[in-house]
Structure formats: C-alpha cells, structure tokens
Coordinates of C-alpha atoms and ligand atoms in Angstrom, one line a residue:
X1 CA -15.0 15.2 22.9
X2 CA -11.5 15.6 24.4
X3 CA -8.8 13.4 25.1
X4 CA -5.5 13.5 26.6
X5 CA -3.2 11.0 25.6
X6 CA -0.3 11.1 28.6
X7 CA 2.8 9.6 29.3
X8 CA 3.9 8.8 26.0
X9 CA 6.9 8.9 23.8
X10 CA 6.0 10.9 20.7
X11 CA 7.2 9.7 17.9
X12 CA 7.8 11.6 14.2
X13 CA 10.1 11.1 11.4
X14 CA 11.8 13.9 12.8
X15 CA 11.8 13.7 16.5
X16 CA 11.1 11.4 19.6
X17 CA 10.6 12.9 23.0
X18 CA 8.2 12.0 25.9
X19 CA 4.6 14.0 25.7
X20 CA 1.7 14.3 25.9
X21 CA -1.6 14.9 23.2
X22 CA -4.4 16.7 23.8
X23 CA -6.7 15.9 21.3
X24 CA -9.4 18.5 20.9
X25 CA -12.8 17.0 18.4
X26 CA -11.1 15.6 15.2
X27 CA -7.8 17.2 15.5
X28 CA -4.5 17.4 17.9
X29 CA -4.6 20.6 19.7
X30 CA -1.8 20.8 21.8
X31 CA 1.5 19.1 22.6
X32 CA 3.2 19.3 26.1
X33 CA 4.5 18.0 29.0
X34 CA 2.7 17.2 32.2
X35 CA -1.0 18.5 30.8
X36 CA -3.6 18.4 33.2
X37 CA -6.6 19.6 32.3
X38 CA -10.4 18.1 32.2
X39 CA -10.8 15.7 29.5
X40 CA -13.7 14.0 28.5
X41 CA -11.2 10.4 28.2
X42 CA -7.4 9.9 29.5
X43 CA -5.3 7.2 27.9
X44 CA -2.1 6.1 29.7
X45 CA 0.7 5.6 27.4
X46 CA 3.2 5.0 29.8
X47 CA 6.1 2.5 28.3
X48 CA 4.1 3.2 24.5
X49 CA 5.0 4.7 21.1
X50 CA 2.4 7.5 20.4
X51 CA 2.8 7.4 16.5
X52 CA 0.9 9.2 13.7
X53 CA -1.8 6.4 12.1
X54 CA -0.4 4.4 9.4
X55 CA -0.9 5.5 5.7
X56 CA -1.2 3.0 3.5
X57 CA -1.5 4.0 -0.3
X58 CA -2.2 0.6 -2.3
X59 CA -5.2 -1.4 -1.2
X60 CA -7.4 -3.1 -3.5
X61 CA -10.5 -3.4 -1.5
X62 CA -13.5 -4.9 -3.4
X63 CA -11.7 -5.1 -6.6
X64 CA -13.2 -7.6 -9.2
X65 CA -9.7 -9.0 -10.7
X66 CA -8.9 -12.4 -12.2
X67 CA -12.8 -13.7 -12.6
X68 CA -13.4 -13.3 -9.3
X69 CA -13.3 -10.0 -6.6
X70 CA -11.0 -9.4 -3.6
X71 CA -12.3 -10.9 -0.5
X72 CA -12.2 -7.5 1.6
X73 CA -14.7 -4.9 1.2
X74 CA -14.3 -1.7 2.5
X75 CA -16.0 -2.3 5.6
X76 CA -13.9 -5.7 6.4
X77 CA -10.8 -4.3 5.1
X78 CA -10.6 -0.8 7.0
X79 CA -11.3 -2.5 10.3
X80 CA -8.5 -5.0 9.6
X81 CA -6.4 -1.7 8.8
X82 CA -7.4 -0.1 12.0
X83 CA -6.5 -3.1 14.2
X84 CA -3.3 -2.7 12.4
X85 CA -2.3 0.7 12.8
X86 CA -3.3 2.2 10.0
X87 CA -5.8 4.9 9.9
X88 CA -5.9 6.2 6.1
X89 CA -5.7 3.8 2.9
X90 CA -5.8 5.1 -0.7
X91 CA -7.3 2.6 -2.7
X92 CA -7.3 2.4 -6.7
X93 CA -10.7 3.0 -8.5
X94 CA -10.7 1.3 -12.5
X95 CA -11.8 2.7 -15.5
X96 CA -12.5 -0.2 -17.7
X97 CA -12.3 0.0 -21.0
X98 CA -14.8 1.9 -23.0
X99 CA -16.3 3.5 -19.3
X100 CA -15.2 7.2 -18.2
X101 CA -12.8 8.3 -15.5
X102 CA -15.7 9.7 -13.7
X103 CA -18.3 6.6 -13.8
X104 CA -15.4 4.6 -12.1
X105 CA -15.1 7.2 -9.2
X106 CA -18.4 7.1 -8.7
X107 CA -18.1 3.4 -8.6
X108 CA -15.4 3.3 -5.7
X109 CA -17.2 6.1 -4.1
X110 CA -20.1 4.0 -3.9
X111 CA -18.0 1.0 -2.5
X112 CA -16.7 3.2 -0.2
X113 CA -19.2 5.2 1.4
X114 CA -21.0 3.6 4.6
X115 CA -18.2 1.2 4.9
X116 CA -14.8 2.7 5.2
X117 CA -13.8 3.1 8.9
X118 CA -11.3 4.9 8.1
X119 CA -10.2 7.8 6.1
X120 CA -9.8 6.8 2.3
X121 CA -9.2 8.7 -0.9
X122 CA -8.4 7.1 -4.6
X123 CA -5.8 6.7 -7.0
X124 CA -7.5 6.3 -10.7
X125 CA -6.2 3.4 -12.6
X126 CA -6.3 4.5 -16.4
X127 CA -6.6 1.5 -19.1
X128 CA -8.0 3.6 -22.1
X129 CA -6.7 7.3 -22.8
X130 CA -8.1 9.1 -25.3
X131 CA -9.2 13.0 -25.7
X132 CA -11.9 13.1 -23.4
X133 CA -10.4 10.8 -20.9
X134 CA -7.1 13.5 -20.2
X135 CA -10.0 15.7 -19.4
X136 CA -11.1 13.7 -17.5
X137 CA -7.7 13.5 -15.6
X138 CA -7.7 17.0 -15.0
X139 CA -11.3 17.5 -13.7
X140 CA -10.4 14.3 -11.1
X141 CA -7.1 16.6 -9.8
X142 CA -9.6 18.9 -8.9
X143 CA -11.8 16.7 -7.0
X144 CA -8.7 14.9 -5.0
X145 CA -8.3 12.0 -7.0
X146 CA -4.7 13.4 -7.7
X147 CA -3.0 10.1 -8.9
X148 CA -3.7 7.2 -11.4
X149 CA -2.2 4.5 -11.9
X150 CA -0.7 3.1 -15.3
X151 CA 0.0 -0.8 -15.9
X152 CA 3.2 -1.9 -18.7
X153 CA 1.6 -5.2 -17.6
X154 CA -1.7 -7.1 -17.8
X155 CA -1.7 -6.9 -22.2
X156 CA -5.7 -6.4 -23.4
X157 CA -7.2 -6.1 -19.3
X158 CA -5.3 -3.3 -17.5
X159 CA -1.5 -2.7 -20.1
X160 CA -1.4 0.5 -21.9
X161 CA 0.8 1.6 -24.6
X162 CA 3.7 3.6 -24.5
X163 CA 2.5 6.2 -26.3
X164 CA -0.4 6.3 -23.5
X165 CA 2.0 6.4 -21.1
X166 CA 3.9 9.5 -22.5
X167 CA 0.8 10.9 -22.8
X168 CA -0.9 10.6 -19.5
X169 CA 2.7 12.0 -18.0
X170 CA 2.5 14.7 -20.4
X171 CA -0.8 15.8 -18.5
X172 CA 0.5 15.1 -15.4
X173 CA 2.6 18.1 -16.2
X174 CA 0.1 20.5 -16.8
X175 CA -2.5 19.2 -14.0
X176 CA -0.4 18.4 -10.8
X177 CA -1.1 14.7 -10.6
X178 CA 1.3 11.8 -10.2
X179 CA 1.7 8.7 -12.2
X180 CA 1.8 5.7 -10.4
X181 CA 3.1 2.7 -12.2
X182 CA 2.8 -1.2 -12.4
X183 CA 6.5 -1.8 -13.9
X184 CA 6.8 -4.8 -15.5
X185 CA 6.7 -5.9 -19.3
X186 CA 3.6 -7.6 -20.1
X187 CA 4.1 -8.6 -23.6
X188 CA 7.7 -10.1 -22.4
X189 CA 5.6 -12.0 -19.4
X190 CA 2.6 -12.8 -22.1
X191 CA 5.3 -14.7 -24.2
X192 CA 6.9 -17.1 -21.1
X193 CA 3.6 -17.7 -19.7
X194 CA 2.3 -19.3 -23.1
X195 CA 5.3 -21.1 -23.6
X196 CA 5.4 -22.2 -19.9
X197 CA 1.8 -23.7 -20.0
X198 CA 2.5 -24.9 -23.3
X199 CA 5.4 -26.7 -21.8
X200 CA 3.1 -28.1 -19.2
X201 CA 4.0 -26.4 -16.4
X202 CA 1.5 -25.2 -14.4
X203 CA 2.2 -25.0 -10.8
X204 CA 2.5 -21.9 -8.8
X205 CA 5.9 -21.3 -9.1
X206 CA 5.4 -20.8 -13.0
X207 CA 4.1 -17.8 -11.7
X208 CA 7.1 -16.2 -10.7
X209 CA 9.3 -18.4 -12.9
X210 CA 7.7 -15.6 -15.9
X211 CA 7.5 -12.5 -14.2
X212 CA 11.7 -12.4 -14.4
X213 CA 13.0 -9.5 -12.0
X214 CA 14.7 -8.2 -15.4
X215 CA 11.3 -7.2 -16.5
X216 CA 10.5 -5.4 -13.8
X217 CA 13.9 -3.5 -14.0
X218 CA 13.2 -3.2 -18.3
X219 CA 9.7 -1.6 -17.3
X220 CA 11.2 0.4 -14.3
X221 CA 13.6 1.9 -16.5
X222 CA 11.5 2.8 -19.4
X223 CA 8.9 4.2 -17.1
X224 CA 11.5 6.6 -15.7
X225 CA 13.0 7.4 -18.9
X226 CA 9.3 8.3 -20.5
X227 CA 8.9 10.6 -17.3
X228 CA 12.3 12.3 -17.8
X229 CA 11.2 12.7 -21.2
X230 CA 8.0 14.3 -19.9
X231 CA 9.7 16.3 -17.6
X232 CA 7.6 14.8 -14.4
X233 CA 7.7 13.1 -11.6
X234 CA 6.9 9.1 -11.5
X235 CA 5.8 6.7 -8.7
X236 CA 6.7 3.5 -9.2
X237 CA 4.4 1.2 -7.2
X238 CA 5.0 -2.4 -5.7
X239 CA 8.9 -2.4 -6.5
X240 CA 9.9 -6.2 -5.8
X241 CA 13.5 -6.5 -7.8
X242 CA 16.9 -5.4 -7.0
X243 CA 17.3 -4.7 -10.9
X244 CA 14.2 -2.0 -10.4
X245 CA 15.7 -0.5 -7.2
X246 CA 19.0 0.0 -9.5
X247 CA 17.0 1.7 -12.1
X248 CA 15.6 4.3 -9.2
X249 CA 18.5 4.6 -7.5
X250 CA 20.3 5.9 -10.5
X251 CA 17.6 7.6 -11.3
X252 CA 17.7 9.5 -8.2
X253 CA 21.0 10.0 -8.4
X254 CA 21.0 12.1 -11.5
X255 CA 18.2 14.1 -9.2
X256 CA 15.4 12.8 -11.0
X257 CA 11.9 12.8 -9.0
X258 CA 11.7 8.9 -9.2
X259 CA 9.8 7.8 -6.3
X260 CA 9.1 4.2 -5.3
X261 CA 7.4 1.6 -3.0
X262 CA 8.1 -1.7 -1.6
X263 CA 5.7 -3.6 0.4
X264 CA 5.9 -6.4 3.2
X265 CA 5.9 -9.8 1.3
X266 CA 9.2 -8.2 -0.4
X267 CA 11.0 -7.8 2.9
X268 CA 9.9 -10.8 4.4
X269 CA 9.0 -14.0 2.2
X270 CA 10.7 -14.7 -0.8
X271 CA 10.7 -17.4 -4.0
X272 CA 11.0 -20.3 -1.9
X273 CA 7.5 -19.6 -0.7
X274 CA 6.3 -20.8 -4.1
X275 CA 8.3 -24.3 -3.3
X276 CA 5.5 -24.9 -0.5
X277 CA 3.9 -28.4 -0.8
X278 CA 1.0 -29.1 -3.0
X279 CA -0.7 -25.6 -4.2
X280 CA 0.3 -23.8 -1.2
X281 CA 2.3 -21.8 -3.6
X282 CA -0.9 -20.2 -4.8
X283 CA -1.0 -18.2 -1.9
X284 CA 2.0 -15.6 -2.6
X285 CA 0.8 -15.6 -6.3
X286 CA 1.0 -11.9 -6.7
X287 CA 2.6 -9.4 -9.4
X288 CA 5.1 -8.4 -9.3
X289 CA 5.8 -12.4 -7.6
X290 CA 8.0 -12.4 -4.8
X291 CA 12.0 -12.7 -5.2
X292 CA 15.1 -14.4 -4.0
X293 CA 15.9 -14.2 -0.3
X294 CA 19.4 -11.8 -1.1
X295 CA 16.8 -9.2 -2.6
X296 CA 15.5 -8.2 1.2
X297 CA 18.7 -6.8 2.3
X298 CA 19.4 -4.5 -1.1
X299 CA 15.2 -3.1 -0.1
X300 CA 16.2 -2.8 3.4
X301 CA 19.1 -0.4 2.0
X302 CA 16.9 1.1 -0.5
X303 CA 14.5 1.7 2.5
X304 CA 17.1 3.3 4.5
X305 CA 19.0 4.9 1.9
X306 CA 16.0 6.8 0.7
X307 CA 16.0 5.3 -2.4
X308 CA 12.8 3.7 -1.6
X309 CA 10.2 6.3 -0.1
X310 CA 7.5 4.2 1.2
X311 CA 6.1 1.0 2.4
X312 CA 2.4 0.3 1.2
X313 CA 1.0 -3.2 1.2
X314 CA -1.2 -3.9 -2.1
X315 CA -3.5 -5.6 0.0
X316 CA -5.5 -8.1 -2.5
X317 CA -6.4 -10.6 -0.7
X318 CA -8.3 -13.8 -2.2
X319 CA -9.0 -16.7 -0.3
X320 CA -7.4 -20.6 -0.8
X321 CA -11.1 -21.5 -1.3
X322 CA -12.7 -20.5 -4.1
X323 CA -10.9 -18.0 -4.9
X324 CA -7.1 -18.9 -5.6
X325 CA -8.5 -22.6 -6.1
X326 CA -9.4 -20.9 -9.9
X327 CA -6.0 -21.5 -11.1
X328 CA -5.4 -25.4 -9.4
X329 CA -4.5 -26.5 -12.4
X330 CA -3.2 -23.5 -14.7
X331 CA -1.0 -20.8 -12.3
X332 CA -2.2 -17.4 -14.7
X333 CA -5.6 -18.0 -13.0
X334 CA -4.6 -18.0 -10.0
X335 CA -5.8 -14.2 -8.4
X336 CA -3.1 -12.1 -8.2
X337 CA -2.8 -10.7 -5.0
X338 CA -2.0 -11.2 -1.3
X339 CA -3.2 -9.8 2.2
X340 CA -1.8 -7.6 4.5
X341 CA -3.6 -4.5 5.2
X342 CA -3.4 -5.8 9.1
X343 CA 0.4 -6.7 9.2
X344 CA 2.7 -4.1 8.0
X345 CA 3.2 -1.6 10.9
X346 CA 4.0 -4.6 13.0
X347 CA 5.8 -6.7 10.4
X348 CA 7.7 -3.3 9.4
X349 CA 8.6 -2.4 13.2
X350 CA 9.5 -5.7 14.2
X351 CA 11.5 -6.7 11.2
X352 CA 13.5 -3.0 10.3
X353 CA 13.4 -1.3 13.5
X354 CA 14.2 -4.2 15.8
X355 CA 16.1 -5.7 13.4
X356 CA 17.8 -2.5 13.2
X357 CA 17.7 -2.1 9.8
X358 CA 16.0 0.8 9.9
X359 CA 15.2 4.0 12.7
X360 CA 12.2 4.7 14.5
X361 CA 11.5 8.0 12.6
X362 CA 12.5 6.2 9.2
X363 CA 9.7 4.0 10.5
X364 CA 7.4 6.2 10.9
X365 CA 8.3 8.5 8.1
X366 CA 8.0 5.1 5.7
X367 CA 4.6 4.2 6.4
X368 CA 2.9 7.5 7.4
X369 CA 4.5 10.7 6.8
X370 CA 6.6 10.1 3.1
X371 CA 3.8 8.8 1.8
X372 CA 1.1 11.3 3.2
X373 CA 3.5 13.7 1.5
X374 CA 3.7 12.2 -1.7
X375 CA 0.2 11.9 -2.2
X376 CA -0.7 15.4 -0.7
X377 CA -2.1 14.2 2.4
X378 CA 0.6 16.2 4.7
X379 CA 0.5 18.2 7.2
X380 CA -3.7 17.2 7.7
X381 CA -2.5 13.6 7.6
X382 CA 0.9 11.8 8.4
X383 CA 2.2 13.4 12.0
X384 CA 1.9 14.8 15.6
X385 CA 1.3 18.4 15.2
X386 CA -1.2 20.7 16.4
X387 CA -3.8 21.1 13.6
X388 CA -3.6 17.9 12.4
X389 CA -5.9 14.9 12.0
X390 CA -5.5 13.1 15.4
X391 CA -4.8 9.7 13.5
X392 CA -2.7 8.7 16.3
X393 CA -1.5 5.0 17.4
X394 CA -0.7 3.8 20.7
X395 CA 1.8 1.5 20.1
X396 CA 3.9 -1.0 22.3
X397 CA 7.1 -1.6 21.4
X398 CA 7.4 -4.6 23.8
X399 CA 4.1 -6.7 23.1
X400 CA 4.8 -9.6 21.0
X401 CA 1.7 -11.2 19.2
X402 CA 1.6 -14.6 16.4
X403 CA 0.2 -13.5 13.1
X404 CA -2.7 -15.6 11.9
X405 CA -5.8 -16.8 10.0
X406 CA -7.2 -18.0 13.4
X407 CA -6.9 -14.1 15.2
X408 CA -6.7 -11.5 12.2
X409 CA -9.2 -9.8 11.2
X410 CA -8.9 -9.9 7.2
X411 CA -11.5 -11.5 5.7
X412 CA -9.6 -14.2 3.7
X413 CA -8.6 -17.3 5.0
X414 CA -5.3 -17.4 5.1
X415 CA -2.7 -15.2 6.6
X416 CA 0.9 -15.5 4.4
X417 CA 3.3 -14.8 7.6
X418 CA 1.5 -17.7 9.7
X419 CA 2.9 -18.6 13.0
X420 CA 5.1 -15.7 12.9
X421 CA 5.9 -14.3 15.9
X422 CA 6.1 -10.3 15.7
X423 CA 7.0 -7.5 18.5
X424 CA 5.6 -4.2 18.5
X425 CA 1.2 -4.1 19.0
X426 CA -0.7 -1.2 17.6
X427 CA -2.8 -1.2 20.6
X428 CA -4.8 2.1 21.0
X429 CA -6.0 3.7 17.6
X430 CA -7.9 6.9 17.1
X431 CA -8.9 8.4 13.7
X432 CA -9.7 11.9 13.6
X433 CA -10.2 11.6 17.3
X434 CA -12.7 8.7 17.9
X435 CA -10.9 5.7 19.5
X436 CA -11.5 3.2 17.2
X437 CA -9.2 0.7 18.3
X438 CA -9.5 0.5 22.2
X439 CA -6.5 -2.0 23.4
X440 CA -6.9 -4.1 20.5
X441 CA -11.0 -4.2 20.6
X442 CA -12.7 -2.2 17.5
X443 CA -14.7 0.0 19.0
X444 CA -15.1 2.1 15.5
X445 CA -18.3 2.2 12.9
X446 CA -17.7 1.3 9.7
X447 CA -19.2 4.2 7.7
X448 CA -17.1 6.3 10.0
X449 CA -14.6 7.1 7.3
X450 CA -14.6 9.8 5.0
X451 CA -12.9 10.7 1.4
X452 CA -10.2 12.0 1.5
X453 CA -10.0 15.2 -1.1
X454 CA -6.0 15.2 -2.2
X455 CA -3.9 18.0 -2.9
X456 CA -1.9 17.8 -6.2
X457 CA 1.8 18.7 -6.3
Ligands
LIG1 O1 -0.8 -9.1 -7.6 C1 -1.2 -7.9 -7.4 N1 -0.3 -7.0 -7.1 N2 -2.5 -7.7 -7.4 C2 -3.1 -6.4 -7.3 C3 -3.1 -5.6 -8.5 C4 -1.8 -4.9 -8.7 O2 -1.2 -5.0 -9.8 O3 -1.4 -4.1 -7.9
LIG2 ZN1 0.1 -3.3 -9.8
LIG3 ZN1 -1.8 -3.3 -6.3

C-alpha cells in the first residue's frame, strides 16, 4: 500500500516547509516537492499541517482505581486518541502488592492486545520493591517496558518509601530505565484529608483544598534530590504547581536531568472548577487537583522555556454516573482522574500556538517528538523522516470544532472543556501507514495496534 500525502506544510520541531510524503507500507519513504508518482491513495493537504502523530505517555486505560475501573478500555480509548491526533500512548501497567513485575505486564498486555488501535507500550508502576522485584526491573528494560513509575502519594495502595525510591533509582542506574514519579506527599495529604472529613467537609473542593501545591513542590524536590543522590535521571509526571516547576527549573539549572510533564486540565481549568454548583466539582477531582488560574501562565513559560518537556494527558476518565457518584457524600472516594486522551492536540494548538504562547515546532516537539525521545521511541516514532513510522496527522489549522459529551468519542459521559470552542482539527490520521482517521471518520480496527518494545537510555 502507497500513499502520497501532497500539498502539505510539513511540520517538525525543527523545521516547517511545504512537501510532500510518500508513505511506502508502514513507514515514510520519501520527502519532496511536487512527487508524482502512482500511488495506491492521494490525500490533498492543501491549506493543512502534516504533523508527526501525537505521543501521549500517561493514559490509564482500563485501570481498576478507587473501587471502581476507568471507563475507557483500550479499544474505546485508542480510537478516542486517534480521532484526536494521537497515534501512540504509553499506558502504565500495576504491580500490586505481593504480585510480580512480570504478572502485571502480562496483565496490561492482555488488556491491550486485540484492542489497541494504535501503537502502545507500558510504563511499570512499582508499589512493592524487594530483591527479586529489581530483577525484575532489569529483565522488563530488556523487553521495552523501559520506565516505571513510583508514587510519594496514595499511603498503603500505590506510596512507596523513600528508601524504595533510592533504591529503584539506584537500579535505574545500572539498567537504563527512567523513573517516573507521582510527586506529592501522601502522608502530609493523608493527615488534611482526615482532619477535613473529620471537620465535615466533604464536598469536591476538599479535594484540592488537601492536596496543597506545597506538597507537590516538597515531593518534587525530594524526588530530584534522591535522583541527584543516585546519580540518575528523573521524570516527574503530571506536574500541576508553580512551587514544582520552581523545584525543576532549578534543578535544571544546576544541569541536572530533571524532566517533567504538564498536562491539559493544568493549562486550561483551574480551582474554580471545583466551585461548580452541586457535585459538579467531582468532575476535575484528579491528583495532583487542578490549581489557581495565575499557575497557567508560569506552565505556559515552563513549556516554552524548556523547563517542562512534555505535554501528556493522564487520561482517567470515570463517568458522573456511577462512577464519580462513589464519593457524593465523602470527596476521597471520588475516582481520581479525568479525560482527555481526545483533546490535547487541539486544546494544546489552539490554546499555546494560537494563543501564541508557544511555536508550532515547540508544538509539535511537546506532544510528539520530546516525549518519543524521552521514552526511547525516537527516530521510529515522533517525526517526518524517511524510515520512520508514518504516524502522520493531517491537521487544519483553521477548522474550529466545540468540544463535548454529545460528539467525542471517550467513553465517559462527560467532557471537562464543554462548550468550548477550539481551532485547529486533526482531520486525516494514519498509523504506521493505514488511514485510520479518514476526515474525522475512524476508519481503523481496534486490534490494529501493536506494543511498542522501548529503547532504554
Ligand atoms: O488523578 C489521577 N491523576 N489519576 C490517575 C492516577 C495518577 O496518579 O496518575
Ligand atoms: Zn500519578
Ligand atoms: Zn496518571
């Protein structure tokens, strides 16, 4: 199968020029100007973006979490991802206590496989280290599960101990991985949430009210320090708080490989959401909770500065009903999580690049090609270049579209930008070169997908 993508403006992190794509099977063979050749299918891209597929590395696709399990499986939530824009998540497997590193792959693989319609690999969430499960950690590196994630929050489900911590960085050392981390102190949160319930407060807002943005910057900092300490690079995942962005940002400035991501709902909503009538609140219950409205503008620098090296979404989506409904009357039941595996590239373009806040190639490089290098997807994923995936989205710029319940395709029934009105479509969407999306119709298979084997550092 051959396709010729023509007309276009190609778009990188590094460069922007008019071409066109000949995609060649699963992979771009040739860039160029005025192709003609005979193609199997021709797509116009006159007036379009031609963009690498988004990458989005944290999803939490049919995750059981809070009593209950996120409403998007990995058939639901990969086709809400394509219609998006993005063409490779990398989800988190768990290794609950007392299980090995290895059941729990074989767990997510199983979720995974005949569902995913896109391209997927796994980050291994680590609640219990012991002898046997650093091993472990080594043996996953080698099958291209080449991060895990560590939680300073969540004490007795997900929270490990410092001493864990050190020790899971240690091995990072000496097996190539990457520690991702949920930065925020959990014993510090434990204590306001019990006093706060005890104090009769138990509406949404409490959420937030006891996840203070000084313990995400507490836990930011320690996490960094433990990694200096280790000598080894750290991730720090789902960064909501200006006092965590200080903590990488001087980090970074001593040259330290700290590394972080911020995600949608930190740009764009903020701690009034909680203030929404009745137990509408519920619905941006999520850790870290979102933050006050000044904190967008000091991401939007740390975005553009470089202090901040990717935009993810932590898509964890539960529904009103049922799901978020578990907490009506006591906030810390409420699911943590949100959706938005459909709206970043087009919340992100709209809002940064539009906005101006950020450039076209900081777009792209913020939610495709950083992150594709950070988690040793790059050069296969995360760009235009001969020889690699053809992940490619044909996107206009000029299309404006209303984000909703009523038209996405998430399975969870709400959407937490409703009514918003966003310009910039991911129209056209091909992964590995199978037009998947075909002007905004999924034309796809779920099962289509495969796992993603990742290189360590
Ligand atoms: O509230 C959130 N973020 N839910 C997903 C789990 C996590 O900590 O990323
Ligand atoms: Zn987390
Ligand atoms: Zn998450």
């Amino acid at each position: 199968m051959t396709t010729l993508i023509k007309n276009g403006t190609i778009v990188t992190a590094t460069d922007r020029y008019p071409g066109d794509v000949l995609v060649d099977g699963e992979k771009i063979a040739m860039i160029g100007t005025s192709l003609e050749m005979f193609v199997d299918r021709t797509i116009d891209a006159t007036g379009k973006l031609v963009l690498p597929g988004g990458i989005d590395v944290h999803t939490h696709l049919d995750m059981p979490f809070g009593g209950t399990t996120s409403a998007d499986d990995f058939a639901s939530g990969t086709i809400a991802a394509a219609h998006g824009g993005t063409t490779t998540i990398v989800d988190f497997a768990i290794q609950y206590r007392g299980q090995t590193l290895h059941h729990a792959w074989e767990t997510w693989m199983k979720k995974a496989e005949g569902k995913a319609a896109i391209d997927y690999g796994f980050h291994m969430i680590i609640t219990e280290l012991n002898d046997q499960v650093e091993c472990e950690m080594d043996a996953l590196v080698r099958q291209g599960v080449t991060s895990f994630k560590l939680f300073m929050a969540y004490p007795g489900v997900f929270m490990l101990d410092d001493a864990s911590i050190f020790k899971a960085l240690l091995r990072t050392g000496k097996n190539g991985g990457t520690i991702c981390m949920h930065a925020e102190n959990g014993g510090v949160i434990d204590v306001l949430v019990k006093k706060a319930l005890a104090e009769g407060k138990t509406a949404p807002r409490y959420h937030a009210l006891t996840r203070p943005a000084r313990a995400e910057g507490e836990a930011t900092h320690r996490a960094i320090a433990l990694a200096e300490i280790a000598g080894v690079p750290i991730y720090i995942v789902h960064l909501s708080a200006a006092e965590a962005l200080e903590m990488v940002t001087e980090a970074r400035d001593r040259g330290l490989p700290a590394y972080a991501e911020t995600c949608p709902q930190y740009l764009f909503l903020s701690y009034e959401n909680y203030l929404e009538p009745g137990f509408e609140g519920a619905k941006y219950v999520m850790s870290p909770p979102l933050r006050p409205k000044e904190t967008q503008d000091r991401l939007w620098r740390g975005l553009a500065f470089n202090d901040l090296q990717a935009i993810s979404t932590d898509h964890c989506p539960f529904c009103m009903k049922e799901q978020k409904v578990l907490g009506t009357d006591d906030f810390s039941k409420i699911p943590n999580g949100a959706p938005g595996i459909e709206t970043r590239m087009s919340l992100v373009y709209d809002g940064g690049v539009r906005s101006g806040r950020i450039s076209l190639n900081r777009f792209v490089e913020l939610t495709s090609t950083s992150p594709a290098k950070i988690f040793g997807l790059f050069p296969r994923k995360g760009t235009i270049a001969p020889g690699s995936d053809a992940d490619i989205v044909v996107f206009n710029p000029n299309r404006t579209m209303v984000l909703s319940a009523r038209t996405h395709h998430m399975k969870v029934d709400y959407n937490p930008y409703e009514g918003r009105t966003v310009t910039g479509v991911s129209e056209t969407v091909l992964s590995r070169g199978n037009v998947i999306i075909d002007n905004g119709s999924f034309v796809g298979r779920a099962g289509a997908g495969s796992f993603l084997a990742r290189a360590s550092r």
